[in-house]
Coordinates of C-alpha atoms in Angstrom, one line a residue:
Chain A
M1 CA -8.6 -2.9 88.6
Q2 CA -11.7 -4.1 90.6
A3 CA -10.9 -6.8 93.1
L4 CA -12.8 -10.0 93.8
E5 CA -13.2 -10.7 97.5
N6 CA -15.1 -13.6 98.9
I7 CA -17.3 -14.0 101.9
T8 CA -16.4 -17.1 104.0
Y9 CA -18.8 -19.6 105.5
D10 CA -18.2 -18.1 108.9
E11 CA -19.0 -14.6 107.7
L12 CA -22.2 -15.6 105.9
N13 CA -25.5 -15.0 107.7
V14 CA -29.0 -16.1 106.7
G15 CA -30.7 -13.2 105.0
D16 CA -27.4 -11.7 103.6
S17 CA -27.9 -10.7 100.0
V18 CA -26.2 -9.2 97.0
T19 CA -27.4 -8.0 93.6
Y20 CA -25.8 -8.3 90.2
T21 CA -27.1 -6.3 87.3
R22 CA -26.5 -7.0 83.7
A23 CA -27.8 -5.3 80.6
L24 CA -28.5 -7.8 77.8
S25 CA -27.7 -7.2 74.2
E26 CA -28.3 -9.0 70.9
D27 CA -24.6 -9.8 70.7
E28 CA -24.7 -11.5 74.1
V29 CA -27.5 -13.8 73.0
V30 CA -25.6 -14.6 69.7
L31 CA -22.4 -15.4 71.7
F32 CA -24.4 -17.6 74.1
A33 CA -25.7 -19.5 71.1
A34 CA -22.2 -19.9 69.7
V35 CA -20.7 -21.1 73.0
S36 CA -23.6 -23.5 73.9
G37 CA -24.6 -24.6 70.4
D38 CA -28.2 -23.6 71.3
V39 CA -29.2 -22.1 67.9
N40 CA -32.9 -22.3 68.6
P41 CA -34.3 -19.8 66.0
V42 CA -36.5 -18.2 68.7
H43 CA -33.3 -16.6 69.9
L44 CA -31.7 -15.8 66.6
D45 CA -34.3 -15.4 63.8
P46 CA -36.6 -12.3 64.0
D47 CA -39.0 -13.7 61.5
Y48 CA -39.4 -17.0 63.1
A49 CA -39.6 -15.4 66.6
A50 CA -42.5 -13.2 65.4
S51 CA -44.5 -16.3 64.7
T52 CA -44.2 -17.6 68.2
P53 CA -46.3 -16.8 71.3
F54 CA -43.4 -14.4 72.4
G55 CA -43.8 -12.2 69.2
E56 CA -40.1 -11.4 69.2
R57 CA -36.7 -12.9 69.9
I58 CA -36.1 -13.9 73.5
A59 CA -32.9 -14.7 75.4
H60 CA -31.9 -18.2 76.3
G61 CA -33.3 -19.2 79.7
M62 CA -29.9 -20.6 80.6
L63 CA -28.2 -17.3 80.0
S64 CA -30.1 -16.1 83.1
G65 CA -28.7 -19.2 84.8
A66 CA -25.2 -18.1 83.7
F67 CA -25.8 -14.7 85.4
I68 CA -26.7 -16.6 88.7
S69 CA -23.4 -18.5 88.4
A70 CA -21.6 -15.2 87.9
A71 CA -23.1 -13.6 91.0
L72 CA -22.3 -16.7 93.1
A73 CA -18.7 -16.9 91.8
T74 CA -17.8 -13.3 92.0
A75 CA -19.8 -11.8 94.8
L76 CA -21.7 -14.2 97.2
P77 CA -19.8 -16.2 98.4
G78 CA -17.3 -15.4 95.7
P79 CA -13.9 -17.0 94.8
G80 CA -13.3 -20.4 96.3
T81 CA -17.0 -21.4 96.1
I82 CA -17.7 -24.9 94.9
Y83 CA -21.0 -25.2 93.0
L84 CA -23.0 -28.3 94.0
E85 CA -26.6 -27.8 92.7
Q86 CA -28.8 -25.3 91.0
Q87 CA -32.6 -25.4 90.6
L88 CA -34.2 -22.9 88.1
K89 CA -37.7 -22.0 87.2
F90 CA -38.1 -19.9 84.1
R91 CA -41.2 -17.7 84.9
A92 CA -41.3 -15.1 82.2
P93 CA -39.6 -14.5 78.9
V94 CA -36.4 -12.4 78.8
M95 CA -36.2 -10.0 75.8
L96 CA -33.0 -9.1 74.0
R97 CA -32.6 -5.6 75.5
D98 CA -33.8 -6.4 79.1
I99 CA -31.8 -5.3 82.1
L100 CA -31.6 -8.2 84.5
T101 CA -30.9 -8.0 88.2
V102 CA -29.9 -11.2 90.0
K103 CA -30.6 -11.1 93.7
L104 CA -28.9 -13.8 95.9
V105 CA -30.1 -14.3 99.5
V106 CA -28.5 -16.7 102.0
A107 CA -31.4 -19.1 102.9
E108 CA -29.8 -21.7 105.1
K109 CA -26.4 -22.6 106.5
Q110 CA -25.8 -26.4 106.7
P111 CA -23.0 -28.5 108.1
K112 CA -19.7 -29.0 106.2
N113 CA -19.8 -25.5 104.9
R114 CA -22.8 -26.1 102.7
V115 CA -25.0 -23.1 102.1
L116 CA -28.4 -22.8 100.3
I117 CA -28.9 -19.5 98.4
D118 CA -32.2 -18.3 97.0
C119 CA -31.9 -16.8 93.5
I120 CA -34.4 -14.3 92.1
I121 CA -34.0 -12.5 88.7
T122 CA -36.1 -9.5 87.8
N123 CA -36.2 -7.3 84.7
Q124 CA -36.3 -3.6 84.4
N125 CA -40.0 -3.6 85.0
D126 CA -39.6 -5.6 88.3
T127 CA -41.1 -8.7 86.6
V128 CA -39.7 -11.8 88.1
V129 CA -38.3 -13.8 85.2
V130 CA -36.4 -16.6 87.0
T131 CA -36.4 -18.0 90.5
G132 CA -34.3 -20.8 91.9
Q133 CA -32.0 -22.1 94.6
A134 CA -28.3 -22.8 94.6
K135 CA -26.4 -25.2 96.9
V136 CA -22.7 -24.4 97.3
I137 CA -19.7 -25.2 99.5
A138 CA -18.7 -21.8 100.8
P139 CA -15.0 -21.0 101.0
T140 CA -13.4 -21.2 104.5
E141 CA -10.4 -19.0 103.6
K142 CA -10.6 -15.3 102.9
I143 CA -9.4 -14.6 99.4
T144 CA -9.0 -11.3 97.6
L145 CA -7.9 -11.5 94.0
E146 CA -7.5 -9.2 91.0
R147 CA -10.4 -9.6 88.6
P148 CA -9.0 -11.6 85.6
R149 CA -8.8 -9.6 82.4
L150 CA -10.6 -11.1 79.4
P151 CA -9.6 -10.9 75.8
R152 CA -11.7 -8.6 73.6
V153 CA -14.5 -10.4 71.7
L154 CA -15.2 -9.6 68.1
L155 CA -18.0 -10.7 65.8
N156 CA -17.8 -11.0 62.1
D157 CA -21.2 -11.0 60.4
N158 CA -20.3 -9.9 56.9
G159 CA -16.6 -9.6 56.4
E160 CA -15.8 -6.8 58.8
P161 CA -15.0 -7.8 62.4
R162 CA -16.6 -5.5 65.0
E163 CA -16.4 -5.3 68.8
A164 CA -19.1 -7.4 70.5
H165 CA -21.4 -5.4 72.7
L166 CA -21.2 -7.0 76.1
D167 CA -22.1 -5.5 79.4
D168 CA -19.5 -5.1 82.2
E169 CA -20.5 -6.9 85.3
T170 CA -21.5 -4.6 88.2
P171 CA -21.9 -6.5 91.4
E172 CA -23.0 -4.2 94.3
Chain B
M1 CA -27.2 -26.8 55.8
Q2 CA -28.3 -29.1 58.6
A3 CA -32.0 -28.8 59.5
L4 CA -33.5 -28.5 62.9
E5 CA -36.6 -30.8 63.3
N6 CA -38.6 -31.1 66.4
I7 CA -40.4 -34.0 68.1
T8 CA -43.9 -33.2 69.1
Y9 CA -45.6 -34.0 72.4
D10 CA -47.6 -36.8 70.7
E11 CA -44.5 -38.3 69.1
L12 CA -42.5 -38.4 72.4
N13 CA -42.4 -41.7 74.4
V14 CA -41.1 -42.3 77.8
G15 CA -37.5 -43.7 77.4
D16 CA -36.8 -41.9 74.1
S17 CA -33.4 -40.4 74.2
V18 CA -30.9 -38.3 72.3
T19 CA -27.2 -37.5 72.8
Y20 CA -25.4 -34.2 72.0
T21 CA -21.6 -34.2 72.1
R22 CA -19.4 -31.1 72.5
A23 CA -15.6 -30.8 72.7
L24 CA -14.7 -28.1 75.1
S25 CA -11.9 -25.6 74.5
E26 CA -10.1 -22.9 76.4
D27 CA -11.7 -20.3 74.1
E28 CA -15.2 -21.6 74.9
V29 CA -14.6 -21.2 78.6
V30 CA -13.2 -17.6 78.1
L31 CA -16.2 -16.7 76.0
F32 CA -18.6 -18.1 78.6
A33 CA -16.9 -15.9 81.1
A34 CA -17.3 -12.9 78.9
V35 CA -21.0 -13.6 78.2
S36 CA -21.9 -14.4 81.8
G37 CA -19.6 -12.1 83.6
D38 CA -18.4 -15.2 85.6
V39 CA -14.7 -14.3 85.8
N40 CA -14.0 -16.7 88.7
P41 CA -10.2 -17.2 88.4
V42 CA -10.6 -20.9 88.8
H43 CA -11.8 -20.9 85.2
L44 CA -9.3 -18.3 83.8
D45 CA -6.1 -18.1 85.8
P46 CA -3.8 -21.2 85.6
D47 CA -1.7 -20.1 88.6
Y48 CA -4.7 -19.6 90.9
A49 CA -6.3 -22.8 89.6
A50 CA -3.2 -24.8 90.5
S51 CA -3.6 -23.7 94.1
T52 CA -7.2 -25.1 94.3
P53 CA -8.3 -28.7 95.0
F54 CA -8.9 -29.1 91.3
G55 CA -5.2 -28.5 90.5
E56 CA -5.9 -26.9 87.1
R57 CA -8.5 -24.7 85.5
I58 CA -12.1 -26.1 85.3
A59 CA -15.0 -25.1 83.1
H60 CA -18.0 -23.3 84.5
G61 CA -20.6 -25.7 85.8
M62 CA -23.3 -23.6 84.1
L63 CA -21.6 -24.2 80.7
S64 CA -22.6 -27.8 81.1
G65 CA -26.1 -26.4 81.8
A66 CA -25.9 -24.5 78.6
F67 CA -25.2 -27.7 76.7
I68 CA -28.4 -29.3 78.2
S69 CA -30.3 -26.2 77.0
A70 CA -28.8 -26.7 73.5
A71 CA -29.8 -30.4 73.4
L72 CA -33.3 -29.6 74.5
A73 CA -33.7 -26.7 72.0
T74 CA -32.2 -28.3 69.0
A75 CA -32.9 -32.1 69.3
L76 CA -35.3 -33.3 72.0
P77 CA -38.0 -31.9 71.8
G78 CA -36.3 -29.2 69.5
P79 CA -37.7 -26.0 68.1
G80 CA -41.0 -24.8 69.7
T81 CA -40.1 -26.2 73.1
I82 CA -40.8 -23.9 76.1
Y83 CA -38.3 -24.3 78.9
L84 CA -40.0 -24.3 82.3
E85 CA -37.6 -25.7 84.9
Q86 CA -34.1 -27.1 85.2
Q87 CA -32.5 -28.9 88.1
L88 CA -28.7 -29.5 88.0
K89 CA -26.3 -31.4 90.2
F90 CA -22.6 -30.7 89.5
R91 CA -21.0 -34.1 90.4
A92 CA -17.4 -33.9 89.1
P93 CA -15.2 -31.1 87.7
V94 CA -15.1 -30.5 83.9
M95 CA -11.6 -29.8 82.6
L96 CA -10.9 -27.4 79.7
R97 CA -10.3 -30.0 77.1
D98 CA -13.0 -32.5 78.1
I99 CA -15.4 -33.9 75.6
L100 CA -18.9 -33.8 77.1
T101 CA -21.9 -35.9 76.0
V102 CA -25.3 -34.8 77.1
K103 CA -27.9 -37.6 77.2
L104 CA -31.5 -36.6 77.4
V105 CA -34.1 -39.3 78.3
V106 CA -37.9 -38.7 78.3
A107 CA -38.9 -39.5 82.0
E108 CA -42.6 -38.6 82.1
K109 CA -45.3 -37.2 80.0
Q110 CA -47.7 -35.0 81.9
P111 CA -51.0 -33.2 81.0
K112 CA -51.0 -29.9 79.0
N113 CA -47.9 -31.0 76.9
R114 CA -45.6 -31.0 79.9
V115 CA -42.6 -33.4 79.7
L116 CA -40.0 -34.3 82.3
I117 CA -36.6 -35.1 80.8
D118 CA -33.7 -36.6 82.6
C119 CA -30.3 -35.1 81.8
I120 CA -27.0 -36.8 82.3
I121 CA -23.6 -35.4 81.1
T122 CA -20.6 -37.7 80.9
N123 CA -17.0 -36.9 79.9
Q124 CA -14.7 -38.8 77.6
N125 CA -13.8 -41.2 80.5
D126 CA -17.5 -42.0 81.1
T127 CA -17.4 -40.1 84.4
V128 CA -20.8 -38.6 85.2
V129 CA -20.1 -34.8 85.6
V130 CA -23.7 -33.5 85.8
T131 CA -27.1 -34.9 86.4
G132 CA -30.5 -33.2 86.4
Q133 CA -34.0 -33.0 85.2
A134 CA -35.7 -30.5 82.8
K135 CA -39.4 -29.7 82.6
V136 CA -40.6 -28.4 79.3
I137 CA -43.8 -27.7 77.3
A138 CA -43.2 -29.8 74.2
P139 CA -44.3 -28.5 70.9
T140 CA -47.6 -29.7 69.4
E141 CA -46.8 -28.7 65.8
K142 CA -44.2 -30.3 63.7
I143 CA -41.5 -27.8 62.7
T144 CA -38.5 -28.2 60.4
L145 CA -36.2 -25.2 60.1
E146 CA -32.9 -24.3 58.7
R147 CA -30.2 -24.1 61.4
P148 CA -29.5 -20.4 61.8
R149 CA -26.1 -19.2 60.8
L150 CA -24.0 -17.6 63.5
P151 CA -21.4 -14.8 62.9
R152 CA -17.8 -15.8 63.3
V153 CA -16.4 -15.2 66.7
L154 CA -12.9 -13.7 67.1
L155 CA -10.8 -13.1 70.2
N156 CA -8.2 -10.5 70.6
D157 CA -5.7 -11.2 73.4
N158 CA -2.8 -9.1 72.4
G159 CA -3.5 -6.9 69.4
E160 CA -4.1 -9.6 66.8
P161 CA -7.7 -10.9 66.4
R162 CA -7.9 -14.7 65.8
E163 CA -10.7 -17.0 65.2
A164 CA -12.2 -18.5 68.5
H165 CA -12.0 -22.2 68.7
L166 CA -15.6 -23.4 69.2
D167 CA -16.9 -26.9 68.6
D168 CA -19.7 -27.4 66.1
E169 CA -22.7 -29.1 67.7
T170 CA -23.3 -32.6 66.7
P171 CA -26.7 -33.9 67.8
E172 CA -27.2 -37.5 67.0

């Protein structure tokens, strides 16, 4: 089982970075709609989406935000981080089968263990889809933990439950 | 079936507001972890969470962000909205059984159909848990749509799939 290890405030240096890659799927977008209540048809209805400037279904912008949260919480700085602020700019649409890479870069260390972290998300074509900045309280104690196991997720569209297609996280 | 109706740029006035209430559940937090890959044990592991300053498991901050996205996309301005920016401040922890109310207030109308919208999330004790501001391109055409149906979501912790407990959205 993969472990989660954090990087403490003292260990962090400006310019340190980590990447977190995630392959999207239609199921992921459907589950994000279910969890958030964001049932905007541009994410769910192929016919409606075809009539929009995007021409096809797009992923929720805030799903990209969720991947930033995942990268902060599991990799940089990792467990023990307290999330204070997040600023996001949605720069290009994310399509349902895109592969997104979140890059986090330590931008500034501030007093009281505060850290500013630049966030850039690119797709498989190196198009920047989201930029932003996070402010966190970095952990002061080194922690190594087992990655928690999640239950299996199933979807039932038409009477027959099937395994949801969700990417496994791959922080590097 | 409840319809989704948008509010066009011309119809929006500074000070217009909408609320969107959502009861959290443990399943919702687990599903957010699965969708985002954010498996921070503070959200998932009761024993670990008891050792943190929060004393118990908390919800992902970005799950509150997802509820803001849902309120923007389904209620104000609703379908046809293009999400440009989101700023979030996480001000107080959200517990796994909190009932959150997102309030959106039109703060400023700008040229080219741009609108700034203040976002405030409170819990059942009227504690402000998140504040922020969204920038969107409001729709120019009136749209009324059927709310898309979502598949049922099931979780399988130990060999027996069961229905996930997810709140239905209740925009007012």
